[in-house]
Short mmCIF file of N, CA and C in Angstrom, two decimals:
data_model
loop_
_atom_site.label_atom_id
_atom_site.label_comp_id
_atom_site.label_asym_id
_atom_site.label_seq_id
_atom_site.Cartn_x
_atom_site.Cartn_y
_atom_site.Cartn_z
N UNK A 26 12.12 167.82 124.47
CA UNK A 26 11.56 166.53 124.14
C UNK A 26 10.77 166.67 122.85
N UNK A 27 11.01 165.72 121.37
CA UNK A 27 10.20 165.48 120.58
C UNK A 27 9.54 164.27 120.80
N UNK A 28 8.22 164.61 119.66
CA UNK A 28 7.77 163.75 119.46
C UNK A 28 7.61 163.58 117.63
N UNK A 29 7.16 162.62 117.03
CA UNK A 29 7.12 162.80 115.56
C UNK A 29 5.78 163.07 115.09
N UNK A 30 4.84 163.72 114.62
CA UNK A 30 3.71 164.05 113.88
C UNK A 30 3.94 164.23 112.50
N UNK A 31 2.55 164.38 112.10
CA UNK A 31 2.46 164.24 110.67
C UNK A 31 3.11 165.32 109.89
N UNK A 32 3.20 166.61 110.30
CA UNK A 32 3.80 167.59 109.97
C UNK A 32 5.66 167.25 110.37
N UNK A 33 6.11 166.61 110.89
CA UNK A 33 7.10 166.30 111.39
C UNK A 33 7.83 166.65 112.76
N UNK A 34 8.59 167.02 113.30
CA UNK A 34 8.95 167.15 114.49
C UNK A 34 8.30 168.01 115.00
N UNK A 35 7.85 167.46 116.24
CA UNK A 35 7.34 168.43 117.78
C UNK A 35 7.65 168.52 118.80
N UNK A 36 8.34 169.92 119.05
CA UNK A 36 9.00 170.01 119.98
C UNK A 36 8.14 169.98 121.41
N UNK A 37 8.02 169.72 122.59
CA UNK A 37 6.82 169.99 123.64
C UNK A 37 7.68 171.53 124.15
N UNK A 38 9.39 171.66 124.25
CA UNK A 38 9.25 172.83 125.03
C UNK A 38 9.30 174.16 124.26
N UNK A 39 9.09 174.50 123.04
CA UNK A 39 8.80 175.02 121.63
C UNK A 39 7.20 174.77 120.77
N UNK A 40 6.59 174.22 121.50
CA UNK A 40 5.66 174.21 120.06
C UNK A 40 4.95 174.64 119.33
N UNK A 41 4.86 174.27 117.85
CA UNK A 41 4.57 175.17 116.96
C UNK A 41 3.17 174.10 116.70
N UNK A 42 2.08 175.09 117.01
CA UNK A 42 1.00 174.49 117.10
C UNK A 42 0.41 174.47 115.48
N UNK A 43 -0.10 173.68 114.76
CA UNK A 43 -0.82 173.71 113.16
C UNK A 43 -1.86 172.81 113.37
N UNK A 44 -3.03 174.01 113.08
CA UNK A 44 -4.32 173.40 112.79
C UNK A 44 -4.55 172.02 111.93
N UNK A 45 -3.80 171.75 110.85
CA UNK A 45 -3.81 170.92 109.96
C UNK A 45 -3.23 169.02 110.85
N UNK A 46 -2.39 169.63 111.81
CA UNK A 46 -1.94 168.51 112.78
C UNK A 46 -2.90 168.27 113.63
N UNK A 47 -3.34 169.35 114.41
CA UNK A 47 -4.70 168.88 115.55
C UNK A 47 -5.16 168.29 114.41
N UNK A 48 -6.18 168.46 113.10
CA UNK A 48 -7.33 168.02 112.67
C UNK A 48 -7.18 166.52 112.62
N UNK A 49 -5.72 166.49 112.01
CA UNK A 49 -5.48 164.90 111.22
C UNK A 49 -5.07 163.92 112.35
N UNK A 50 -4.66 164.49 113.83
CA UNK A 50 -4.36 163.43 114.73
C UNK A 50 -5.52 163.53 115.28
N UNK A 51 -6.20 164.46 115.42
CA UNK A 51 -7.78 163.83 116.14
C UNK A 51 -8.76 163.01 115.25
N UNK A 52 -9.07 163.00 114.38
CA UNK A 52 -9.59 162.44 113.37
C UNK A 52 -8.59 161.04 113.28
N UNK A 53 -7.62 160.68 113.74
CA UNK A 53 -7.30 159.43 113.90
C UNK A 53 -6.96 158.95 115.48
N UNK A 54 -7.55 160.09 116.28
CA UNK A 54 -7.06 159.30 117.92
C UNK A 54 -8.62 158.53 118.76
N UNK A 55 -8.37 157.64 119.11
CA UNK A 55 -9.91 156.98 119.35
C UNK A 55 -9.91 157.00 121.03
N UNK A 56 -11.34 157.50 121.04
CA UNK A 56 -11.65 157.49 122.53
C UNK A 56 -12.25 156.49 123.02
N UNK A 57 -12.26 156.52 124.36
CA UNK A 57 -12.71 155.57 125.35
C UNK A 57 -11.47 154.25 125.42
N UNK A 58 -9.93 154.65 125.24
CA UNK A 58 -9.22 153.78 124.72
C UNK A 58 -9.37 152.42 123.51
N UNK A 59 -10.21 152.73 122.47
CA UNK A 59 -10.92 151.93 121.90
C UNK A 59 -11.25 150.81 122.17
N UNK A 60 -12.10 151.14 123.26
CA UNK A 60 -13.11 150.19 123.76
C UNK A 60 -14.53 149.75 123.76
N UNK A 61 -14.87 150.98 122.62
CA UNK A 61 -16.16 150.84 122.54
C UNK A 61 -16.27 149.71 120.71
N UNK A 62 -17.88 149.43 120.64
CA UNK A 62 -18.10 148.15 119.69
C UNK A 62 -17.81 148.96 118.54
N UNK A 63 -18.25 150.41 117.90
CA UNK A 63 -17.66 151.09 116.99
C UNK A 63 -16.77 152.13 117.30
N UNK A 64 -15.52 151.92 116.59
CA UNK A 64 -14.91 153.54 117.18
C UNK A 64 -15.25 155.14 116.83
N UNK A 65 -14.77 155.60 117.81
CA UNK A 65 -15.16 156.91 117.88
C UNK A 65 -14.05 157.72 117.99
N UNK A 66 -13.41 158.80 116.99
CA UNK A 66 -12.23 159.37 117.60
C UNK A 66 -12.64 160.71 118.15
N UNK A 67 -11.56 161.10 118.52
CA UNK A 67 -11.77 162.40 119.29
C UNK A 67 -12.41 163.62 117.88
N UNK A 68 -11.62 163.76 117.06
CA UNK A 68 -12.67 164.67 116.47
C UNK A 68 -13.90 164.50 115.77
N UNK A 69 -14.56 162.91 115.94
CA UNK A 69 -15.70 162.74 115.82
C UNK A 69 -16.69 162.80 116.57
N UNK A 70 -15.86 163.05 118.45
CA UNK A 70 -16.68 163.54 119.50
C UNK A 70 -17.07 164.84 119.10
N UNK A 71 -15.59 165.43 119.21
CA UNK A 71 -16.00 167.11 118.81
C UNK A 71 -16.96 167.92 117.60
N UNK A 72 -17.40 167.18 116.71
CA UNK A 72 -18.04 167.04 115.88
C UNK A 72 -19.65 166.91 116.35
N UNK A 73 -19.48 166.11 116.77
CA UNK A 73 -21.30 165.21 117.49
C UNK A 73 -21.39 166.74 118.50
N UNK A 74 -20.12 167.04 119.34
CA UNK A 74 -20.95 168.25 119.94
C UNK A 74 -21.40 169.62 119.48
N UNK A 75 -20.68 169.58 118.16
CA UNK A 75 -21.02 170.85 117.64
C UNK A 75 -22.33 170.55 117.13
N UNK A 76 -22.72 169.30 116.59
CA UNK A 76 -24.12 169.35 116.13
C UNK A 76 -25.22 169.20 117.49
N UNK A 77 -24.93 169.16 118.47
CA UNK A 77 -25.53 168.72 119.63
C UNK A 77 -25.58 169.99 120.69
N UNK A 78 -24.87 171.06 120.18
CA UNK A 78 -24.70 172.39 120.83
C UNK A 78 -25.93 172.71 121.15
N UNK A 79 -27.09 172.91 120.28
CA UNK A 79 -28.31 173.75 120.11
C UNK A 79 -29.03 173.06 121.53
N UNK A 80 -29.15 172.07 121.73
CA UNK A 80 -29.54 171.46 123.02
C UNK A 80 -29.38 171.65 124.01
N UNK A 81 -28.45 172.63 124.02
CA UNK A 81 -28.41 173.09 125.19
C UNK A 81 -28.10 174.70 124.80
N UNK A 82 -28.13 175.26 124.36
CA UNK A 82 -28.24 176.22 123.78
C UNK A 82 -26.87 176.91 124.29
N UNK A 83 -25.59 176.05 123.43
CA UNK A 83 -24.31 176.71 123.96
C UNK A 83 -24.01 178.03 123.24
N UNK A 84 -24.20 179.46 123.75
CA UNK A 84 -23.37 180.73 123.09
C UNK A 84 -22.38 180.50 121.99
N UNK A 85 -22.85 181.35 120.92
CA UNK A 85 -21.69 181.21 119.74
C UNK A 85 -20.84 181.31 119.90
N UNK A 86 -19.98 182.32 120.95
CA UNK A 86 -18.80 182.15 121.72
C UNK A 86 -18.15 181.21 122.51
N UNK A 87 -18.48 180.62 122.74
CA UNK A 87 -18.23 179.51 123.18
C UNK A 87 -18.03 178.22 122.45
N UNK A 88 -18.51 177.91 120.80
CA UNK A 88 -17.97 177.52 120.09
C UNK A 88 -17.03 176.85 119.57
N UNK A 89 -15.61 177.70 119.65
CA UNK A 89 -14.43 177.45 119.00
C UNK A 89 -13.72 177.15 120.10
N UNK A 90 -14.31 177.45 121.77
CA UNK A 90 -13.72 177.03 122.60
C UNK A 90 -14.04 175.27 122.51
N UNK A 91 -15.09 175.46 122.22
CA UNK A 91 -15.73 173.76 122.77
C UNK A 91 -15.02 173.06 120.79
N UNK A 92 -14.65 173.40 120.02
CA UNK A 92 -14.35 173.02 119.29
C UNK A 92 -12.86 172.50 119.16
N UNK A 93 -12.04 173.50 120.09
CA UNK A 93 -10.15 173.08 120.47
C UNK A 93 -10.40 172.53 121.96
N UNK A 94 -11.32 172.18 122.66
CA UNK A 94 -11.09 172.13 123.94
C UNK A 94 -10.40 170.48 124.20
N UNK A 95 -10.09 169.59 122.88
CA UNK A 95 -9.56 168.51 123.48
C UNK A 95 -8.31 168.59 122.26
N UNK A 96 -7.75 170.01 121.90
CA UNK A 96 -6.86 170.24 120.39
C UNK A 96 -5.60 169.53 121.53
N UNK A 97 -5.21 169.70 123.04
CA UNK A 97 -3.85 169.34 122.68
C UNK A 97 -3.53 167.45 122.87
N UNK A 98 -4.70 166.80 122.44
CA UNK A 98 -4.35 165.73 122.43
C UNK A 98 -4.11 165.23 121.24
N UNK A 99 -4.02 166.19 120.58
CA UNK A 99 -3.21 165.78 119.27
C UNK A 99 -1.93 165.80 119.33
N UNK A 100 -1.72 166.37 120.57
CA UNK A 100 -0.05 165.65 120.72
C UNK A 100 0.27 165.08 121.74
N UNK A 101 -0.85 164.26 122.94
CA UNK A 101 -0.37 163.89 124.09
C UNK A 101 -1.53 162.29 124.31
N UNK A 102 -2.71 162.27 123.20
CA UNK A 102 -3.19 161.17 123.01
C UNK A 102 -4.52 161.83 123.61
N UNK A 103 -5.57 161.05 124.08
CA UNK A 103 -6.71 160.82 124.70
C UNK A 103 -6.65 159.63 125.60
N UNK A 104 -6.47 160.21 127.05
CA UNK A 104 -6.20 159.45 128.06
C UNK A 104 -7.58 159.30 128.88
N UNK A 105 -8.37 158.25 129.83
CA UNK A 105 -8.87 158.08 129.69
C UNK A 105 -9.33 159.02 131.16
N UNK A 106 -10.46 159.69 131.17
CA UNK A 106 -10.45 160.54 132.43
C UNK A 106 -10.14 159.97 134.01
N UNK A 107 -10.57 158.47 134.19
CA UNK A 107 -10.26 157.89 135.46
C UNK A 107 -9.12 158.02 135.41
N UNK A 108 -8.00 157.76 134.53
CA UNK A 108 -6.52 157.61 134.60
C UNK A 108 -6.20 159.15 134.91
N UNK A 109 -6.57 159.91 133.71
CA UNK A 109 -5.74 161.37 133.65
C UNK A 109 -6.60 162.02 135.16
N UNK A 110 -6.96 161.71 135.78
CA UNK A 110 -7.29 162.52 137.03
C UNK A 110 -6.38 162.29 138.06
N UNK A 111 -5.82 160.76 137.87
CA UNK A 111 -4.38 160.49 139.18
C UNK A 111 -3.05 161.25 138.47
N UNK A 112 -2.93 161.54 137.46
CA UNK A 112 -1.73 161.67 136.84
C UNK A 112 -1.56 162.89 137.37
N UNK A 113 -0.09 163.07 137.97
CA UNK A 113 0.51 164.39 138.21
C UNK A 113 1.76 164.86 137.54
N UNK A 114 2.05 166.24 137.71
CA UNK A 114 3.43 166.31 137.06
C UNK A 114 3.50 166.53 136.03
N UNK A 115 4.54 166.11 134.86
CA UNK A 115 4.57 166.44 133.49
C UNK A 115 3.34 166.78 132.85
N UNK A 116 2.64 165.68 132.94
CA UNK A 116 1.22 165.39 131.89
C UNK A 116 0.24 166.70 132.40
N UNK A 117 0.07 167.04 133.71
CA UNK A 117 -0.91 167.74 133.68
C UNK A 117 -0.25 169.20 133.11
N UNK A 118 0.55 169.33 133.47
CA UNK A 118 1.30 170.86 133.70
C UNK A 118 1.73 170.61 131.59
N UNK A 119 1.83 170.00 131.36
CA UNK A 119 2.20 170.39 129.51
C UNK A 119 1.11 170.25 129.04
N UNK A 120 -0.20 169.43 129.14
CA UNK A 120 -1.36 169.50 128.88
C UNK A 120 -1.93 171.18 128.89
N UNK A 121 -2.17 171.35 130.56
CA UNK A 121 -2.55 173.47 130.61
C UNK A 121 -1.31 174.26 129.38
N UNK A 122 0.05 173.90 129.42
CA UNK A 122 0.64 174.37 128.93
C UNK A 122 -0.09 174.60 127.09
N UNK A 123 -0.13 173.39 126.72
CA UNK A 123 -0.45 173.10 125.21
C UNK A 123 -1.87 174.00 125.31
N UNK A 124 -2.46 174.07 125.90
CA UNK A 124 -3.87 174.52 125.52
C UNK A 124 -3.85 175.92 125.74
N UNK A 125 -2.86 176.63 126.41
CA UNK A 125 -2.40 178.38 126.25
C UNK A 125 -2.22 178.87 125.11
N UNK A 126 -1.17 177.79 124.74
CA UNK A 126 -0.31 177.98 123.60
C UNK A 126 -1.74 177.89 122.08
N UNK A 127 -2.54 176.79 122.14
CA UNK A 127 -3.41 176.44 121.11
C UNK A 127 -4.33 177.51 120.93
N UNK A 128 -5.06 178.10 122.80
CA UNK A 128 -5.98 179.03 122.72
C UNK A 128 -5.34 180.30 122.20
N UNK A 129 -4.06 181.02 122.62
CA UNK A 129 -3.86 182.10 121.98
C UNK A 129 -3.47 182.10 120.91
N UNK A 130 -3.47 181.16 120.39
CA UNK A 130 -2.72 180.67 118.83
C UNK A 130 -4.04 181.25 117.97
N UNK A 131 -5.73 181.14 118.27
CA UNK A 131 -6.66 181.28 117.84
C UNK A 131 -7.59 182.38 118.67
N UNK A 132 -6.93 183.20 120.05
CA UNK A 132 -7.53 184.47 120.23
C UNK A 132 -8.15 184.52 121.01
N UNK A 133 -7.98 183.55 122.04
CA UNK A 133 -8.96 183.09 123.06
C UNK A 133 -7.86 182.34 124.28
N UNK A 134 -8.84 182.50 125.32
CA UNK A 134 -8.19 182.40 126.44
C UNK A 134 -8.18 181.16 127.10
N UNK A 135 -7.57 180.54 127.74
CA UNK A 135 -7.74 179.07 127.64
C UNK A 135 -8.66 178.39 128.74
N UNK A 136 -8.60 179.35 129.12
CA UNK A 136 -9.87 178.91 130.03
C UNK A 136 -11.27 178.65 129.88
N UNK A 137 -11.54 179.23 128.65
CA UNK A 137 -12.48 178.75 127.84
C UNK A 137 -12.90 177.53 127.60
N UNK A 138 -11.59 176.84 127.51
CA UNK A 138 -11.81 175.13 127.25
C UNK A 138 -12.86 174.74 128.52
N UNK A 139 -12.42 175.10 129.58
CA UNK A 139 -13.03 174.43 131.07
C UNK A 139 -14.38 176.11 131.46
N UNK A 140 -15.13 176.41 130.76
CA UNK A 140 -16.39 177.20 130.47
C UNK A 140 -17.47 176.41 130.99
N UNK A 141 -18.04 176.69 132.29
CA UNK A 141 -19.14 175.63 132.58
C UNK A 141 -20.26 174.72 131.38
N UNK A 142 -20.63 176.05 129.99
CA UNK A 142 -21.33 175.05 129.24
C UNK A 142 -20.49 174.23 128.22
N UNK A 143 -19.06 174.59 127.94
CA UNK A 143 -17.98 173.92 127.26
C UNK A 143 -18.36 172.50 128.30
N UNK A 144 -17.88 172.49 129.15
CA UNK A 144 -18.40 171.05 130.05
C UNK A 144 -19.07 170.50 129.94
N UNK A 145 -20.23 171.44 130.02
CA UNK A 145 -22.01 170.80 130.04
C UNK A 145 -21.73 170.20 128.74
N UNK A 146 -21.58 170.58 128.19
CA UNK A 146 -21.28 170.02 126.53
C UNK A 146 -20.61 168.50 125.98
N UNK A 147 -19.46 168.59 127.02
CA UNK A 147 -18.85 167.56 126.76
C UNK A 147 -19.30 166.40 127.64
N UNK A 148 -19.89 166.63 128.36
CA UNK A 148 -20.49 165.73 129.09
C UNK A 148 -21.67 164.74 128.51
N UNK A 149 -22.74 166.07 127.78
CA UNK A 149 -24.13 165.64 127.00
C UNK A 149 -22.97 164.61 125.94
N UNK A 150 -22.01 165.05 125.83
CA UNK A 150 -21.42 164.20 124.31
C UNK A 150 -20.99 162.88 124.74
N UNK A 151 -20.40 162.78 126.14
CA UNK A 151 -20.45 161.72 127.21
C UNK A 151 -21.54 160.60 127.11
N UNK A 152 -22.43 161.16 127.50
CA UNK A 152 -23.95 160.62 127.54
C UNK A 152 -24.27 159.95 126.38
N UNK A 153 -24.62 160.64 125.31
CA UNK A 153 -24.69 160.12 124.31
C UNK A 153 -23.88 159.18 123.51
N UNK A 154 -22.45 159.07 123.57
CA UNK A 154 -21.46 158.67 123.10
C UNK A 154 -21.69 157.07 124.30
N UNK A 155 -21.87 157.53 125.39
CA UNK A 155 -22.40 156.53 126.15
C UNK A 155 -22.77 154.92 125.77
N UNK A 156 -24.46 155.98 125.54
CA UNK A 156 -25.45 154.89 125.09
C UNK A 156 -25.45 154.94 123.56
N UNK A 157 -24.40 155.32 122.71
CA UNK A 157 -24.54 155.07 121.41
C UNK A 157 -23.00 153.74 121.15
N UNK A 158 -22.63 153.83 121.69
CA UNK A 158 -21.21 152.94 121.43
C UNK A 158 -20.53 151.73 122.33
N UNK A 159 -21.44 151.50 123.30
CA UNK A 159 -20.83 150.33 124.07
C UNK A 159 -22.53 149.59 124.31
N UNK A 160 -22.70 148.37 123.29
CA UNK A 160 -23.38 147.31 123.20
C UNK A 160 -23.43 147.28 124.42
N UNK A 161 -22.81 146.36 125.75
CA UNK A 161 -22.43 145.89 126.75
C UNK A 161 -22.26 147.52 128.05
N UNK A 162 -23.07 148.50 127.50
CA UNK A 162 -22.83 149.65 128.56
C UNK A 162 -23.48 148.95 130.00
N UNK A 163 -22.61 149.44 130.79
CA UNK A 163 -22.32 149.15 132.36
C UNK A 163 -22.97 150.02 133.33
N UNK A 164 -24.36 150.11 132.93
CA UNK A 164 -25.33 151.48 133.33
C UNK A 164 -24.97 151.67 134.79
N UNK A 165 -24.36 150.55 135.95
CA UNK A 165 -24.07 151.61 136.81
C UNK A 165 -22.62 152.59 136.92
N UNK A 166 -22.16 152.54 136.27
CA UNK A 166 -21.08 153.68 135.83
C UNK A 166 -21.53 155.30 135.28
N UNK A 167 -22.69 154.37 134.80
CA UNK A 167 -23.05 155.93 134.05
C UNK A 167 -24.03 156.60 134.12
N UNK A 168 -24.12 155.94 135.61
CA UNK A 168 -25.76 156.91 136.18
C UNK A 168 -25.90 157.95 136.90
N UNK A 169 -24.47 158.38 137.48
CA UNK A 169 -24.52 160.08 137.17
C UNK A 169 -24.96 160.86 135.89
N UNK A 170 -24.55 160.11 134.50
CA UNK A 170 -24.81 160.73 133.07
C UNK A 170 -25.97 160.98 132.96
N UNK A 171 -26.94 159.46 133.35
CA UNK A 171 -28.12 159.21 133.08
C UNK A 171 -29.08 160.23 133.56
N UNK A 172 -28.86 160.65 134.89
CA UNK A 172 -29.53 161.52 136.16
C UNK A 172 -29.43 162.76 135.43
N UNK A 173 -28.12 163.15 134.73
CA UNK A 173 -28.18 164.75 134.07
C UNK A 173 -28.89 164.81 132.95
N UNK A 174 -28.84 163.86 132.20
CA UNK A 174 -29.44 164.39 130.82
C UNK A 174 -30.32 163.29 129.68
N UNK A 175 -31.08 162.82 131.07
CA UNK A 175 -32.49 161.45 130.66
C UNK A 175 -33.46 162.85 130.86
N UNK A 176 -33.69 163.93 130.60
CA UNK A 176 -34.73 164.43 130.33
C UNK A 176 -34.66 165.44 129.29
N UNK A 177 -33.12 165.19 128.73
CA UNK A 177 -33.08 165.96 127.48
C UNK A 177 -33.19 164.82 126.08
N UNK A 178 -33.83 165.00 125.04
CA UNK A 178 -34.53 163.97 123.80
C UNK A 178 -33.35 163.98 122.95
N UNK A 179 -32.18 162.74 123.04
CA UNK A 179 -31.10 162.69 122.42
C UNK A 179 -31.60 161.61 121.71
N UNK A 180 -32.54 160.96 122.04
CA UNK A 180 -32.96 159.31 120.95
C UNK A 180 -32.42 159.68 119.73
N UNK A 181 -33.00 160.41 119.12
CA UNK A 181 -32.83 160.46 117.77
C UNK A 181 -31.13 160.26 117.20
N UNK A 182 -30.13 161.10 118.43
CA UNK A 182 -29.15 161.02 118.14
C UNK A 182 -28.11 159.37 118.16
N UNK A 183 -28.97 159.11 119.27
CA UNK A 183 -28.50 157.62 120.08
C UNK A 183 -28.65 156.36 118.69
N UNK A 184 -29.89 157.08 118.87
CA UNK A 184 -30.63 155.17 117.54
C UNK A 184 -29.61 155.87 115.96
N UNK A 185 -29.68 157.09 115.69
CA UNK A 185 -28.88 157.37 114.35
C UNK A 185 -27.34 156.89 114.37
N UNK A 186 -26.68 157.25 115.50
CA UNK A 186 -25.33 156.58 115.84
C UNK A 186 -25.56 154.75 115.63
N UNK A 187 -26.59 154.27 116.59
CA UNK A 187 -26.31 152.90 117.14
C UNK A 187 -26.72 152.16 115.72
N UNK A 188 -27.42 152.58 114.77
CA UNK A 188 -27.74 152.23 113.39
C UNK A 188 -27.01 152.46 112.48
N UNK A 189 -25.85 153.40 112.84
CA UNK A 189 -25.03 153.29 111.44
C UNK A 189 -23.87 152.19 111.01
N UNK A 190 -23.91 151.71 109.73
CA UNK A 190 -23.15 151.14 109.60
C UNK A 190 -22.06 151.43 108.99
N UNK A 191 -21.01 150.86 108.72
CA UNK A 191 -19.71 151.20 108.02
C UNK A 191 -19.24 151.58 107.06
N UNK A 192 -20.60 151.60 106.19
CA UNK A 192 -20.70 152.52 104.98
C UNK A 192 -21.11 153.48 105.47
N UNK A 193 -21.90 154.22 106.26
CA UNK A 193 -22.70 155.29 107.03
C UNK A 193 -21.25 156.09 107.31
N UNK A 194 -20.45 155.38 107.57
CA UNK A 194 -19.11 156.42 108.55
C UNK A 194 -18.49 157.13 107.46
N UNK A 195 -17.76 158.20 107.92
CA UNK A 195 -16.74 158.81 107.25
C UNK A 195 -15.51 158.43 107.66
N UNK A 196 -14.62 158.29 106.48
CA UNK A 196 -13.58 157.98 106.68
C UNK A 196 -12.41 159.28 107.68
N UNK A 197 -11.66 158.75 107.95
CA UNK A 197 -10.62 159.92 108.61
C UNK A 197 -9.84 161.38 108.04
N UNK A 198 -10.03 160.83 106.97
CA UNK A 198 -9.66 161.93 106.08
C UNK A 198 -10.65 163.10 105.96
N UNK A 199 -11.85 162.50 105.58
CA UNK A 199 -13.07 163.41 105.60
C UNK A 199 -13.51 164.04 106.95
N UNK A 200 -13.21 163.25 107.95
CA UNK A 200 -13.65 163.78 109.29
C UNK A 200 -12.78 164.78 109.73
N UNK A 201 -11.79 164.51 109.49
CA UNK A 201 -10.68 165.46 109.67
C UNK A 201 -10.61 166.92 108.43
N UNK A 202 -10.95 166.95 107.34
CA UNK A 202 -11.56 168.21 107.09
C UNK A 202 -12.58 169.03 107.59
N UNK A 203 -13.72 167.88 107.89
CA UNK A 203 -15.32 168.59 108.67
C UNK A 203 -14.25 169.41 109.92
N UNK A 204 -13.16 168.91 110.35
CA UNK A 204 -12.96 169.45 112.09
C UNK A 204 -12.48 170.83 111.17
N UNK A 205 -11.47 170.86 110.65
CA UNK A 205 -10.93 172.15 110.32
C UNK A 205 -11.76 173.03 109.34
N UNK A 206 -13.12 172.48 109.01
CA UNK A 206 -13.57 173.08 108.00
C UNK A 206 -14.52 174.10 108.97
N UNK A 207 -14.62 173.40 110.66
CA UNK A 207 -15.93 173.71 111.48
C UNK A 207 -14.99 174.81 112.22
N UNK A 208 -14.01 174.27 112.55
CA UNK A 208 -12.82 175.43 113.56
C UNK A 208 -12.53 176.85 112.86
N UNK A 209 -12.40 176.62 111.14
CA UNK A 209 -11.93 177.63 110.65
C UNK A 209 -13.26 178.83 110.67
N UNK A 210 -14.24 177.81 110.31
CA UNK A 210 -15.89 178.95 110.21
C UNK A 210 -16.21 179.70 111.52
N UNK A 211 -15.75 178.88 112.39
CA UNK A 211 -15.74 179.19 114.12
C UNK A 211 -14.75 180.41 114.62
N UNK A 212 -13.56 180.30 113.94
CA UNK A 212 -12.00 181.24 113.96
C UNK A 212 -12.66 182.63 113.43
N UNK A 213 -13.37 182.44 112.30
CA UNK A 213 -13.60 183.80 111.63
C UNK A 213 -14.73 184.69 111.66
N UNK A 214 -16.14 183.51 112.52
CA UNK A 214 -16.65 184.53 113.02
C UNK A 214 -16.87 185.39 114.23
#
């Protein structure tokens, strides 16, 4: 089975994984099914957590895991976790598949992706991404979030997000270098 990417054909039972493809389809895939009032793509999550690491004081090793840990939805989208938790079959099993293939592609084991503070991580980015992007947030949905990490001081991050405006953003192009510019510094040390 192909699919078409920017680099051109992708095979799923062959693939030839390129950094340059994760960067540029995450940097254009938007999360929360773009539903939130500004969008957010996936490698602008992954981004917010690398600057948001120190907060929880994620191991430098752990890093480049939490930096590919959402690389194979650059070829399968960003599905939304209520959905991708019923889904069986293909999707889950080529999903683990893609992320073997991505982690040993870069030297690491893929289990890394699912690293209790890789989680913790993506979760705080949860939280924040939360209360920074949905005007209309539905606080009882997200008061498990609230309960984990209302005693860690993200304001600063929340009001800097919920204040920027559209000149403030980077375009996709640029965001999509920061990812490969952060993965590659991450790869080599």
């Amino acid at each position: 089975m192909y699919i078409q990417i920017q680099s051109g054909r992708f095979d799923f039972t062959n693939p030839e994984i390129k950094l340059s493809d994760i960067c540029h389809n995450l940097a254009r895939t938007n999360r929360y099914l773009g539903a939130t009032d500004t969008t957010i793509s996936v490698a602008e999550h992954t981004l917010l957590g690398r600057a948001l690491a120190s907060l929880i004081q994620l191991p430098a090793d752990l890093m480049l895991p939490w930096l590919l840990h959402d690389a194979a939805e650059a070829y399968l989208g960003d599905i939304n976790a209520v959905i991708k938790h019923k889904l069986e079959g293909w999707f889950p099993e080529t999903e683990e598949r893609l992320n073997a293939v991505i982690a040993a592609k870069f030297g690491i084991h893929h289990s890394m992706f699912h690293a209790p503070m890789v989680e913790h991580l993506d979760k705080l980015c949860l939280y924040v991404e939360s209360k920074s992007f949905f005007k209309n947030r539905d606080d009882d949905l997200w008061t498990w979030l609230d309960d984990k990490f209302s005693t860690l001081d993200c304001s600063s991050w929340i009001n800097a997000i919920k204040n920027a405006g559209p000149e403030d953003r980077n375009p996709p192009e640029a965001i999509e270098q920061q990812l490969k510019a952060a993965i590659l510094e991450s790869f080599a040390s």
